Every structure is written in structure tokens, then in C-alpha cells.
Short mmCIF file of C-alpha atoms in Angstrom, two decimals:
data_model
loop_
_atom_site.label_atom_id
_atom_site.label_comp_id
_atom_site.label_asym_id
_atom_site.label_seq_id
_atom_site.Cartn_x
_atom_site.Cartn_y
_atom_site.Cartn_z
CA ASP N 28 0.00 0.00 0.00
CA ILE N 29 1.09 3.56 -0.66
CA GLN N 30 1.57 5.50 2.58
CA MET N 31 0.59 9.15 2.64
CA THR N 32 2.28 11.31 5.27
CA GLN N 33 1.11 14.83 6.01
CA SER N 34 3.03 17.53 7.83
CA PRO N 35 2.52 19.17 10.13
CA SER N 36 -0.12 17.24 12.06
CA THR N 37 -1.28 20.45 13.69
CA LEU N 38 -0.81 23.99 12.47
CA SER N 39 -1.62 27.15 14.42
CA ALA N 40 -2.18 30.25 12.32
CA SER N 41 -4.02 33.56 12.26
CA VAL N 42 -6.61 35.03 9.94
CA GLY N 43 -4.82 36.49 6.95
CA ASP N 44 -1.81 34.15 7.17
CA ARG N 45 -0.52 32.16 4.24
CA VAL N 46 -0.24 28.49 5.17
CA THR N 47 1.13 25.41 3.47
CA ILE N 48 0.42 21.77 4.23
CA THR N 49 2.67 19.06 2.81
CA CYS N 50 1.71 15.54 1.76
CA ARG N 51 4.34 12.95 0.86
CA ALA N 52 3.67 9.62 -0.84
CA SER N 53 5.78 6.54 -0.16
CA GLN N 54 6.13 6.03 -3.91
CA SER N 55 5.36 8.06 -7.01
CA ILE N 56 1.68 8.74 -7.61
CA SER N 57 2.15 11.06 -10.61
CA SER N 58 -0.51 13.75 -10.09
CA TRP N 59 -3.22 11.43 -8.79
CA LEU N 60 -3.87 13.34 -5.61
CA ALA N 61 -6.88 15.03 -4.04
CA TRP N 62 -7.27 17.32 -1.02
CA TYR N 63 -10.29 17.52 1.30
CA GLN N 64 -11.41 19.81 4.10
CA GLN N 65 -13.37 18.40 7.03
CA LYS N 66 -15.10 20.29 9.80
CA PRO N 67 -16.15 18.63 13.07
CA GLY N 68 -19.20 16.44 12.72
CA LYS N 69 -19.37 16.94 8.96
CA ALA N 70 -18.41 14.93 5.90
CA PRO N 71 -15.25 15.96 4.06
CA ASN N 72 -15.43 18.43 1.19
CA LEU N 73 -13.39 18.08 -2.01
CA LEU N 74 -11.03 21.03 -2.58
CA ILE N 75 -8.43 19.96 -5.14
CA TYR N 76 -8.10 17.05 -7.56
CA LYS N 77 -5.33 15.93 -9.88
CA ALA N 78 -2.90 17.68 -7.54
CA SER N 79 -3.65 21.22 -8.70
CA SER N 80 -7.16 21.43 -10.18
CA LEU N 81 -9.52 23.53 -8.09
CA GLU N 82 -12.94 21.99 -7.53
CA SER N 83 -15.84 24.15 -8.70
CA GLY N 84 -17.11 26.48 -5.99
CA VAL N 85 -13.93 26.30 -3.90
CA PRO N 86 -12.42 29.74 -3.17
CA SER N 87 -9.36 30.66 -5.22
CA ARG N 88 -7.29 31.21 -2.07
CA PHE N 89 -6.87 27.41 -2.07
CA SER N 90 -4.25 25.99 -4.41
CA GLY N 91 -2.44 22.70 -4.84
CA SER N 92 0.86 21.77 -6.39
CA GLY N 93 3.32 18.93 -6.75
CA SER N 94 3.79 15.65 -8.55
CA GLY N 95 5.52 12.36 -7.96
CA THR N 96 5.89 12.02 -4.21
CA GLU N 97 5.63 15.54 -2.80
CA PHE N 98 2.56 17.74 -2.80
CA THR N 99 1.40 20.92 -1.11
CA LEU N 100 -1.89 22.57 -0.30
CA THR N 101 -1.63 26.32 0.15
CA ILE N 102 -4.18 28.74 1.54
CA SER N 103 -3.09 32.20 0.49
CA SER N 104 -4.93 34.23 3.12
CA LEU N 105 -6.65 32.34 5.91
CA GLN N 106 -10.29 33.09 6.55
CA PRO N 107 -12.23 32.18 9.71
CA ASP N 108 -14.09 29.47 7.78
CA ASP N 109 -10.82 27.70 6.89
CA PHE N 110 -10.05 26.40 10.38
CA ALA N 111 -10.64 22.68 9.90
CA THR N 112 -8.81 19.41 9.28
CA TYR N 113 -7.29 18.75 5.86
CA TYR N 114 -6.62 15.38 4.26
CA CYS N 115 -4.76 14.32 1.15
CA GLN N 116 -5.77 11.17 -0.75
CA HIS N 117 -4.04 9.35 -3.60
CA TYR N 118 -5.87 7.48 -6.34
CA ASN N 119 -2.89 6.03 -8.18
CA THR N 120 -3.36 2.38 -7.29
CA TYR N 121 -5.53 0.31 -5.00
CA PRO N 122 -6.06 0.68 -2.15
CA TYR N 123 -6.66 4.40 -2.17
CA THR N 124 -5.25 5.85 1.03
CA PHE N 125 -5.45 9.12 2.92
CA GLY N 126 -2.94 11.09 4.89
CA GLN N 127 -3.47 11.18 8.63
CA GLY N 128 -4.79 14.73 8.50
CA THR N 129 -3.59 18.22 9.38
CA LYS N 130 -5.60 20.17 11.92
CA LEU N 131 -5.51 23.89 11.25
CA GLU N 132 -6.13 25.81 14.47
CA ILE N 133 -6.60 29.45 15.30
CA LYS N 134 -3.51 30.97 16.92
CA GLN K 18 -28.92 18.65 -6.70
CA VAL K 19 -26.96 15.51 -5.90
CA GLN K 20 -27.96 13.93 -2.61
CA LEU K 21 -26.85 10.77 -0.87
CA VAL K 22 -29.03 9.89 2.11
CA GLN K 23 -27.79 7.14 4.38
CA SER K 24 -29.57 4.91 6.85
CA ALA K 25 -29.72 5.61 10.55
CA ALA K 26 -27.14 4.80 13.19
CA GLU K 27 -26.72 1.18 14.30
CA VAL K 28 -25.52 -0.56 17.44
CA LYS K 29 -24.25 -4.10 16.92
CA LYS K 30 -22.67 -6.78 19.05
CA PRO K 31 -19.23 -8.19 18.25
CA GLY K 32 -19.48 -10.89 15.61
CA ALA K 33 -22.67 -9.49 14.11
CA SER K 34 -23.16 -7.95 10.67
CA VAL K 35 -24.41 -4.52 9.66
CA THR K 36 -25.96 -3.16 6.49
CA VAL K 37 -25.76 0.54 5.64
CA SER K 38 -27.86 1.90 2.80
CA CYS K 39 -27.28 4.95 0.63
CA LYS K 40 -30.11 6.38 -1.44
CA ALA K 41 -29.01 8.56 -4.33
CA SER K 42 -30.93 11.32 -6.05
CA GLY K 43 -30.33 14.24 -8.39
CA TYR K 44 -28.24 12.39 -10.96
CA THR K 45 -28.14 9.21 -13.05
CA PHE K 46 -27.40 6.56 -10.43
CA THR K 47 -25.80 4.10 -12.82
CA ALA K 48 -23.33 6.61 -14.27
CA TYR K 49 -21.14 7.19 -11.22
CA TYR K 50 -19.22 4.82 -8.98
CA ILE K 51 -20.08 4.75 -5.29
CA HIS K 52 -17.27 4.43 -2.77
CA TRP K 53 -17.47 3.61 0.91
CA VAL K 54 -15.14 5.44 3.30
CA ARG K 55 -15.09 5.08 7.06
CA GLN K 56 -13.79 7.18 9.92
CA ALA K 57 -13.24 5.82 13.42
CA PRO K 58 -13.91 8.29 16.27
CA GLY K 59 -11.25 10.99 16.31
CA GLN K 60 -9.32 9.24 13.54
CA GLY K 61 -8.62 9.69 9.85
CA LEU K 62 -10.35 8.46 6.72
CA GLU K 63 -10.16 4.92 5.34
CA TRP K 64 -11.28 3.83 1.88
CA MET K 65 -13.12 0.49 1.87
CA GLY K 66 -13.88 -0.03 -1.80
CA TRP K 67 -16.12 0.93 -4.69
CA LEU K 68 -19.24 -0.26 -6.44
CA ASN K 69 -20.11 0.30 -10.07
CA PRO K 70 -23.90 0.71 -9.95
CA ASN K 71 -24.17 0.11 -13.68
CA ASN K 72 -23.12 -3.53 -13.61
CA GLY K 73 -22.62 -4.34 -9.93
CA ALA K 74 -18.84 -4.70 -10.22
CA THR K 75 -16.90 -4.10 -7.05
CA ASN K 76 -13.36 -3.53 -5.85
CA TYR K 77 -12.64 -3.96 -2.16
CA ALA K 78 -9.60 -2.90 -0.19
CA GLN K 79 -7.64 -6.02 0.66
CA ARG K 80 -8.10 -5.58 4.41
CA PHE K 81 -11.89 -5.82 4.05
CA ARG K 82 -12.10 -8.65 1.53
CA GLY K 83 -14.13 -11.52 2.85
CA ARG K 84 -16.00 -9.26 5.28
CA VAL K 85 -17.48 -6.54 3.08
CA THR K 86 -20.08 -6.78 0.34
CA MET K 87 -21.25 -3.82 -1.72
CA THR K 88 -24.44 -4.14 -3.74
CA ARG K 89 -27.08 -1.96 -5.32
CA ASP K 90 -30.73 -1.87 -6.30
CA THR K 91 -31.05 0.24 -9.43
CA SER K 92 -34.86 0.26 -9.21
CA ILE K 93 -34.64 2.47 -6.14
CA ASN K 94 -31.24 4.12 -6.75
CA THR K 95 -29.80 2.69 -3.58
CA ALA K 96 -26.39 1.27 -2.72
CA TYR K 97 -25.69 -1.02 0.21
CA MET K 98 -22.62 -1.89 2.23
CA ASP K 99 -22.65 -5.05 4.34
CA LEU K 100 -19.88 -5.61 6.86
CA SER K 101 -19.73 -8.90 8.74
CA SER K 102 -17.83 -10.33 11.73
CA LEU K 103 -17.81 -6.95 13.43
CA THR K 104 -15.21 -6.13 16.05
CA TYR K 105 -14.84 -3.12 18.33
CA ASP K 106 -12.37 -1.69 15.76
CA ASP K 107 -15.23 -1.40 13.27
CA THR K 108 -16.86 1.31 15.35
CA ALA K 109 -16.85 4.25 12.95
CA VAL K 110 -18.86 6.62 10.82
CA TYR K 111 -19.41 5.03 7.43
CA TYR K 112 -19.81 7.34 4.43
CA CYS K 113 -21.04 6.56 0.96
CA VAL K 114 -19.46 8.86 -1.56
CA ARG K 115 -20.06 9.49 -5.25
CA ASP K 116 -17.11 9.78 -7.58
CA ARG K 117 -16.60 13.10 -9.30
CA SER K 118 -16.56 11.85 -12.89
CA GLU K 119 -18.70 9.39 -14.78
CA ASN K 120 -17.52 5.80 -15.06
CA THR K 121 -14.37 6.38 -13.03
CA ALA K 122 -13.21 5.39 -9.57
CA GLU K 123 -10.87 8.14 -8.45
CA TYR K 124 -11.84 10.74 -5.89
CA PHE K 125 -14.81 11.77 -3.88
CA GLN K 126 -17.10 14.66 -4.71
CA HIS K 127 -20.48 14.06 -3.08
CA TRP K 128 -20.68 12.58 0.40
CA GLY K 129 -23.56 11.11 2.33
CA GLN K 130 -24.24 12.40 5.82
CA GLY K 131 -22.55 9.39 7.38
CA THR K 132 -23.88 6.47 9.43
CA LEU K 133 -22.44 5.78 12.86
CA VAL K 134 -21.97 2.08 13.50
CA THR K 135 -21.15 1.28 17.10
CA VAL K 136 -19.93 -2.17 18.05
CA SER K 137 -20.66 -2.80 21.70
CA SER K 138 -21.39 -5.79 23.87
#
């Protein structure tokens, strides 16, 4: 199985900050990566697919980059609604696996 | 609009089986794969497998093979996930999720509200 490792596990930041979350795959997954946002008690929400394609309706302050084994999710200017947990997910081979999550907290 | 409505929470004893249903609306049910993803309390997300509602084909994650069965009833646009031989580690919220693109099994655009399955003696 491909292991997905996110860093950091927890990130404290302030409204207006630019933040970056990293996701590393244990082997190359080309660009077959998605990012999700999850708020407590809710289902996840798709943000990014194919490493850098922004899902319709997702604010443009979210962006994704990377290929191969290293990927990043960047939020250019944090808004109050962005404090949540973020997950990466590969869909290169079966089984699809997720990173362990990055909790974005208010500083 | 796309909606996936799941069945209510369940409490099961160890060794029992559970069936979670997922009723789809707002799109052509047979055109999009349905995945099942679970999340244990306070933990991350785990992909269990997918179902192709068009022909009933399935692909299960290795760790669930032999215990999970995914089926569908196209007459009522509903997918089902059966999980047998439950253990305490199966306590989780189970989500059905529709793939983003037609006839592909890749990533997860529309999520059900989740069904909490609690395994307790």
C-alpha cells in the first residue's frame, strides 16, 4: 500500500496568514492526488483534484501543487471558515489511502 | 442537486453484521461509482472499496475482503454496504461517496451524511 504522510499534524495560524500543508507519498503517484477539508461532525469536502485542479465552488485562495511524491496545499490568506482538518488522498493504485490529516487551528 | 441519504445509526454486538444503505438522487445513479469510506472516532479516513452501480462490479480494499459486500438496487437508486464479523475496531462513521466523474473510480465529490456504526457488547 502507498503510505501518505502529512506535515505538520497540527498547524496554528491567524486570519490572513498564508499556510502550506505538505503531503508525501511513499512512492510516485504522478498527479493522482486530491485534497479535502473536514469540519467537526461533517463529511469531508473536495477542494483539489489531480494535484492542482480547483474543484468548482472552492475559493481561489486554495491551491495545490506537486507531482511524484511531494505535494502541497496552500491557503493564500486564511479566513475564519478555513479552520478545519485537511486530508490528502491518492488514487494512483488500489487501495486508495489518505494522509493522517492536518488540523488547522486558530492561533 | 446531488444527494446521498444514508440509513440511521446502528448498534451491533461483536461478531454481528451490519448493512448501511445509501439512497441517491439528483443524478443518473448508474453513471457514477459509489465508494465507501469510514472514519473511526477521532481518527482519519479509510477507503473500503467501490461499487459500479451500472453492472454491480466491485473492488474492495484487501483488508476488508471476505467481510465486506457492496451491492445496489437500481430500481430504487440505492447502494448497500454489508460488513460482517464486526469487532470493536469497526466502530466508525461510514460514508457513501459518489465519484466526481462518470464511469471512473478516483476521488470523492459528493458525500452522504454518514452512518455511525457502534460495536458494543
